[in-house]
Amino acid sequence: MSTWIPLALLALAALLPLAAAVLRPRAARGRREADMALYRAQLAELDREKEAGRLDEAGHRAARVEIQRRLIAAADQMEAATTAARNPALLVAVLPLIAAGGLGLYLLRGSPGMPSAPYDLRAEAMARDEQILATLRARLDALDPRSEQARQGYVLLGNAERGRGNAEGALAAWRKAIEARFDPELAGDIAELEIVRGAPAEATAWITRALAEAPAEPRLRFLAGLVEAESGRPANARTLWQALLAESPPDAPWRGMLERRLSALP
């Protein structure tokens, strides 16, 4: 019986990122909405490929089922994030129940001996995604890069590339989107990804420009402190984060995270 205790703890730990999403509900919802828009665009592209005779019925049906599955999953995640943002206490109460329910379902119906999906199926899915993204890139190349339509398309492309773990592709797409129209929130996304890939100097320019348009934005102010901390200037980071903490409402969802970051500074 004691064997299942670590497994239950691992299941609960695996759900902690969902709780962390409460700290940034607006940005998370925006990304999920963009992902859902991308999946809808993929469905429309599949229909066009079938009508043009470049995709047979079986391939069209299989690809459509897979994209619809992702669309439903994205919609469920967006609804869960919205509910959690409205009631963080509910999320804290439900997380252990989700972990326990998942463990119970696995004990009843799980198949630990079942092999993972064959490589050729995974490769086929990846190739299909790449084909759809290649079509999106081709359509974007035909648009006026300064148009709002192109800007939205590059935002979607960047979100998709980030989701695939392609940081360079995401940054390239987002930079094209921001050239069409500057958006402080998107600049924050670029800065955050630059920090994650170990380039705080590149992030600084984006944060500075974004703060010039949205000086009170908590996320941007946090990222400004994070750049200082990552650059070996903890005193500057402390000054920035203490100012943000002092101006944050008592019920601000980021207060706990900010306090932990401050206490971790040397």
Tab-separated table of C-alpha atoms in Angstrom:
chain	number	residue	atom	x	y	z
A	1	MET	CA	0.000	0.000	0.000
A	2	SER	CA	2.893	2.350	0.809
A	3	THR	CA	3.943	2.127	-2.839
A	4	TRP	CA	0.920	4.151	-3.879
A	5	ILE	CA	1.645	7.056	-1.517
A	6	PRO	CA	4.612	8.351	-3.586
A	7	LEU	CA	2.560	7.827	-6.747
A	8	ALA	CA	-0.280	9.913	-5.332
A	9	LEU	CA	2.172	12.649	-4.348
A	10	LEU	CA	3.665	12.591	-7.835
A	11	ALA	CA	0.197	12.905	-9.360
A	12	LEU	CA	-0.528	15.905	-7.142
A	13	ALA	CA	2.816	17.479	-8.035
A	14	ALA	CA	2.051	17.035	-11.725
A	15	LEU	CA	-1.043	19.195	-11.267
A	16	LEU	CA	0.790	22.066	-9.548
A	17	PRO	CA	1.446	23.894	-12.859
A	18	LEU	CA	-2.320	24.253	-13.169
A	19	ALA	CA	-2.348	26.069	-9.847
A	20	ALA	CA	0.521	28.277	-10.987
A	21	ALA	CA	-1.560	29.358	-13.969
A	22	VAL	CA	-3.823	31.255	-11.569
A	23	LEU	CA	-1.026	33.804	-11.133
A	24	ARG	CA	-1.470	34.898	-14.763
A	25	PRO	CA	-5.092	34.233	-15.708
A	26	ARG	CA	-5.433	36.973	-18.339
A	27	ALA	CA	-2.286	36.067	-20.265
A	28	ALA	CA	-3.043	32.355	-20.062
A	29	ARG	CA	-6.543	32.862	-21.392
A	30	GLY	CA	-5.200	34.987	-24.238
A	31	ARG	CA	-2.764	32.290	-25.294
A	32	ARG	CA	-5.413	29.568	-25.128
A	33	GLU	CA	-7.795	31.695	-27.173
A	34	ALA	CA	-5.030	32.130	-29.734
A	35	ASP	CA	-4.370	28.381	-29.742
A	36	MET	CA	-8.073	27.712	-30.284
A	37	ALA	CA	-8.105	30.174	-33.170
A	38	LEU	CA	-5.124	28.354	-34.688
A	39	TYR	CA	-6.902	24.993	-34.443
A	40	ARG	CA	-9.985	26.455	-36.126
A	41	ALA	CA	-7.765	27.798	-38.894
A	42	GLN	CA	-6.241	24.325	-39.267
A	43	LEU	CA	-9.703	22.790	-39.650
A	44	ALA	CA	-10.586	25.300	-42.363
A	45	GLU	CA	-7.289	24.613	-44.130
A	46	LEU	CA	-7.961	20.867	-44.076
A	47	ASP	CA	-11.330	21.433	-45.743
A	48	ARG	CA	-9.678	23.529	-48.455
A	49	GLU	CA	-7.016	20.871	-49.016
A	50	LYS	CA	-9.722	18.215	-49.430
A	51	GLU	CA	-11.761	20.345	-51.841
A	52	ALA	CA	-8.645	20.972	-53.925
A	53	GLY	CA	-8.019	17.229	-54.170
A	54	ARG	CA	-4.727	17.337	-52.265
A	55	LEU	CA	-6.086	15.302	-49.336
A	56	ASP	CA	-8.116	12.095	-49.551
A	57	GLU	CA	-11.186	11.314	-47.441
A	58	ALA	CA	-9.392	9.044	-44.975
A	59	GLY	CA	-6.559	11.491	-44.398
A	60	HIS	CA	-8.991	14.380	-44.063
A	61	ARG	CA	-11.097	12.505	-41.510
A	62	ALA	CA	-8.112	11.397	-39.408
A	63	ALA	CA	-6.537	14.853	-39.361
A	64	ARG	CA	-9.866	16.497	-38.560
A	65	VAL	CA	-10.499	14.192	-35.588
A	66	GLU	CA	-7.045	14.959	-34.162
A	67	ILE	CA	-7.417	18.729	-34.517
A	68	GLN	CA	-10.914	18.626	-33.029
A	69	ARG	CA	-9.507	16.721	-30.064
A	70	ARG	CA	-6.961	19.485	-29.504
A	71	LEU	CA	-9.623	22.157	-29.937
A	72	ILE	CA	-11.815	20.553	-27.273
A	73	ALA	CA	-8.835	20.210	-24.934
A	74	ALA	CA	-7.940	23.887	-25.405
A	75	ALA	CA	-11.527	24.922	-24.711
A	76	ASP	CA	-11.595	22.808	-21.545
A	77	GLN	CA	-8.330	24.361	-20.354
A	78	MET	CA	-9.608	27.870	-20.994
A	79	GLU	CA	-12.787	27.172	-19.014
A	80	ALA	CA	-10.766	25.644	-16.166
A	81	ALA	CA	-8.457	28.665	-16.055
A	82	THR	CA	-11.403	31.048	-16.019
A	83	THR	CA	-13.074	29.168	-13.147
A	84	ALA	CA	-9.825	29.006	-11.198
A	85	ALA	CA	-9.187	32.709	-11.673
A	86	ARG	CA	-12.625	33.476	-10.271
A	87	ASN	CA	-12.169	31.168	-7.288
A	88	PRO	CA	-8.548	30.180	-6.453
A	89	ALA	CA	-9.730	28.489	-3.220
A	90	LEU	CA	-11.819	26.105	-5.310
A	91	LEU	CA	-8.734	25.155	-7.308
A	92	VAL	CA	-6.769	24.377	-4.137
A	93	ALA	CA	-9.602	22.195	-2.849
A	94	VAL	CA	-10.112	20.341	-6.138
A	95	LEU	CA	-6.471	19.552	-6.966
A	96	PRO	CA	-6.152	16.659	-4.467
A	97	LEU	CA	-9.485	15.251	-5.658
A	98	ILE	CA	-8.306	15.322	-9.276
A	99	ALA	CA	-5.089	13.532	-8.308
A	100	ALA	CA	-6.950	10.921	-6.260
A	101	GLY	CA	-9.530	10.388	-8.992
A	102	GLY	CA	-6.859	9.974	-11.644
A	103	LEU	CA	-4.977	7.476	-9.512
A	104	GLY	CA	-8.159	5.509	-8.818
A	105	LEU	CA	-9.055	5.433	-12.508
A	106	TYR	CA	-5.572	4.198	-13.340
A	107	LEU	CA	-5.809	1.404	-10.764
A	108	LEU	CA	-9.122	0.279	-12.259
A	109	ARG	CA	-8.492	0.724	-15.974
A	110	GLY	CA	-4.796	1.486	-16.405
A	111	SER	CA	-2.493	-0.577	-18.606
A	112	PRO	CA	1.104	0.049	-17.513
A	113	GLY	CA	2.342	-2.587	-19.951
A	114	MET	CA	0.857	-0.876	-22.979
A	115	PRO	CA	3.585	0.485	-25.280
A	116	SER	CA	3.710	4.160	-26.217
A	117	ALA	CA	2.430	5.388	-29.558
A	118	PRO	CA	4.603	4.099	-32.413
A	119	TYR	CA	7.195	6.506	-33.725
A	120	ASP	CA	5.709	6.521	-37.210
A	121	LEU	CA	2.348	7.726	-35.876
A	122	ARG	CA	4.003	10.485	-33.875
A	123	ALA	CA	6.121	11.428	-36.856
A	124	GLU	CA	3.011	11.521	-39.057
A	125	ALA	CA	1.267	13.869	-36.618
A	126	MET	CA	4.328	16.112	-36.477
A	127	ALA	CA	4.584	16.174	-40.262
A	128	ARG	CA	0.914	17.070	-40.526
A	129	ASP	CA	1.357	19.953	-38.060
A	130	GLU	CA	4.391	21.170	-39.976
A	131	GLN	CA	2.474	21.072	-43.256
A	132	ILE	CA	-0.331	23.172	-41.791
A	133	LEU	CA	2.145	25.669	-40.334
A	134	ALA	CA	3.982	25.803	-43.646
A	135	THR	CA	0.700	26.673	-45.350
A	136	LEU	CA	0.091	29.384	-42.742
A	137	ARG	CA	3.563	30.801	-43.347
A	138	ALA	CA	2.972	30.836	-47.114
A	139	ARG	CA	-0.313	32.681	-46.691
A	140	LEU	CA	1.322	35.200	-44.361
A	141	ASP	CA	4.083	35.824	-46.903
A	142	ALA	CA	1.402	36.827	-49.411
A	143	LEU	CA	-0.072	39.451	-47.057
A	144	ASP	CA	1.002	43.010	-46.401
A	145	PRO	CA	3.275	42.519	-43.351
A	146	ARG	CA	1.947	45.753	-41.845
A	147	SER	CA	-1.692	44.685	-42.049
A	148	GLU	CA	-3.704	43.694	-38.991
A	149	GLN	CA	-4.513	40.349	-40.605
A	150	ALA	CA	-0.826	39.561	-40.959
A	151	ARG	CA	-0.151	40.711	-37.416
A	152	GLN	CA	-2.764	38.355	-35.992
A	153	GLY	CA	-1.474	35.526	-38.150
A	154	TYR	CA	2.084	35.987	-36.894
A	155	VAL	CA	0.852	36.028	-33.301
A	156	LEU	CA	-0.879	32.681	-33.909
A	157	LEU	CA	2.186	31.292	-35.642
A	158	GLY	CA	4.383	32.367	-32.734
A	159	ASN	CA	2.024	30.743	-30.233
A	160	ALA	CA	2.096	27.505	-32.219
A	161	GLU	CA	5.895	27.521	-32.477
A	162	ARG	CA	6.218	28.172	-28.759
A	163	GLY	CA	3.857	25.296	-28.055
A	164	ARG	CA	6.102	23.016	-30.119
A	165	GLY	CA	9.147	24.134	-28.138
A	166	ASN	CA	10.597	26.114	-31.051
A	167	ALA	CA	11.719	29.291	-29.274
A	168	GLU	CA	13.526	30.712	-32.305
A	169	GLY	CA	10.468	30.234	-34.519
A	170	ALA	CA	8.181	31.793	-31.919
A	171	LEU	CA	10.422	34.822	-31.494
A	172	ALA	CA	10.747	35.329	-35.256
A	173	ALA	CA	6.965	35.264	-35.718
A	174	TRP	CA	6.255	37.522	-32.747
A	175	ARG	CA	8.828	40.066	-33.903
A	176	LYS	CA	7.069	40.297	-37.258
A	177	ALA	CA	3.741	40.752	-35.477
A	178	ILE	CA	5.097	43.523	-33.291
A	179	GLU	CA	6.596	45.311	-36.297
A	180	ALA	CA	3.055	45.703	-37.635
A	181	ARG	CA	1.755	47.141	-34.377
A	182	PHE	CA	3.481	47.368	-31.016
A	183	ASP	CA	1.681	45.573	-28.202
A	184	PRO	CA	3.093	45.746	-24.634
A	185	GLU	CA	1.660	42.330	-23.738
A	186	LEU	CA	3.260	40.668	-26.756
A	187	ALA	CA	6.510	42.479	-25.976
A	188	GLY	CA	6.284	40.907	-22.530
A	189	ASP	CA	5.884	37.467	-24.134
A	190	ILE	CA	8.998	38.086	-26.219
A	191	ALA	CA	10.950	39.307	-23.190
A	192	GLU	CA	9.871	36.333	-21.114
A	193	LEU	CA	10.967	33.881	-23.782
A	194	GLU	CA	14.294	35.689	-24.138
A	195	ILE	CA	14.829	35.342	-20.382
A	196	VAL	CA	13.933	31.640	-20.486
A	197	ARG	CA	16.486	30.997	-23.209
A	198	GLY	CA	19.176	32.866	-21.239
A	199	ALA	CA	19.238	36.206	-23.053
A	200	PRO	CA	18.269	38.828	-20.427
A	201	ALA	CA	20.038	41.608	-22.343
A	202	GLU	CA	17.736	41.111	-25.331
A	203	ALA	CA	14.745	41.058	-22.981
A	204	THR	CA	15.656	44.421	-21.451
A	205	ALA	CA	14.937	46.431	-24.602
A	206	TRP	CA	11.489	44.885	-24.975
A	207	ILE	CA	10.613	45.441	-21.321
A	208	THR	CA	11.781	49.059	-21.411
A	209	ARG	CA	9.709	49.812	-24.491
A	210	ALA	CA	6.646	48.022	-23.121
A	211	LEU	CA	6.858	49.818	-19.772
A	212	ALA	CA	6.961	53.136	-21.606
A	213	GLU	CA	3.421	52.382	-22.838
A	214	ALA	CA	2.151	50.419	-19.822
A	215	PRO	CA	4.185	51.587	-16.800
A	216	ALA	CA	1.791	50.117	-14.224
A	217	GLU	CA	1.543	46.625	-15.775
A	218	PRO	CA	2.521	44.186	-12.942
A	219	ARG	CA	3.819	41.470	-15.255
A	220	LEU	CA	6.180	43.853	-17.032
A	221	ARG	CA	7.422	45.241	-13.727
A	222	PHE	CA	8.042	41.732	-12.470
A	223	LEU	CA	9.970	40.861	-15.635
A	224	ALA	CA	12.079	44.000	-15.202
A	225	GLY	CA	13.117	42.735	-11.786
A	226	LEU	CA	13.673	39.238	-13.134
A	227	VAL	CA	16.084	40.588	-15.760
A	228	GLU	CA	18.059	42.328	-13.004
A	229	ALA	CA	18.153	39.148	-10.922
A	230	GLU	CA	19.227	37.012	-13.908
A	231	SER	CA	21.906	39.564	-14.791
A	232	GLY	CA	23.541	39.335	-11.371
A	233	ARG	CA	22.098	42.552	-9.930
A	234	PRO	CA	19.975	41.336	-6.988
A	235	ALA	CA	19.893	44.766	-5.304
A	236	ASN	CA	18.202	46.268	-8.369
A	237	ALA	CA	15.779	43.356	-8.526
A	238	ARG	CA	14.912	43.825	-4.850
A	239	THR	CA	14.197	47.529	-5.372
A	240	LEU	CA	11.908	46.865	-8.324
A	241	TRP	CA	10.045	43.986	-6.709
A	242	GLN	CA	9.610	45.757	-3.370
A	243	ALA	CA	8.055	48.721	-5.185
A	244	LEU	CA	5.714	46.372	-7.053
A	245	LEU	CA	4.794	44.571	-3.839
A	246	ALA	CA	4.069	47.845	-2.046
A	247	GLU	CA	1.672	48.902	-4.810
A	248	SER	CA	-0.041	45.517	-5.201
A	249	PRO	CA	-3.516	45.020	-3.695
A	250	PRO	CA	-3.670	42.699	-0.676
A	251	ASP	CA	-5.546	40.092	-2.711
A	252	ALA	CA	-3.289	40.299	-5.789
A	253	PRO	CA	-2.687	36.720	-7.006
A	254	TRP	CA	0.989	37.412	-7.637
A	255	ARG	CA	1.841	38.608	-4.095
A	256	GLY	CA	2.830	35.176	-2.799
A	257	MET	CA	5.074	34.464	-5.768
A	258	LEU	CA	6.650	37.913	-5.497
A	259	GLU	CA	7.345	37.486	-1.784
A	260	ARG	CA	9.007	34.137	-2.436
A	261	ARG	CA	11.177	35.654	-5.136
A	262	LEU	CA	12.209	38.464	-2.811
A	263	SER	CA	13.107	36.089	-0.008
A	264	ALA	CA	15.221	34.015	-2.418
A	265	LEU	CA	17.387	36.951	-3.432
A	266	PRO	CA	20.926	36.925	-1.970
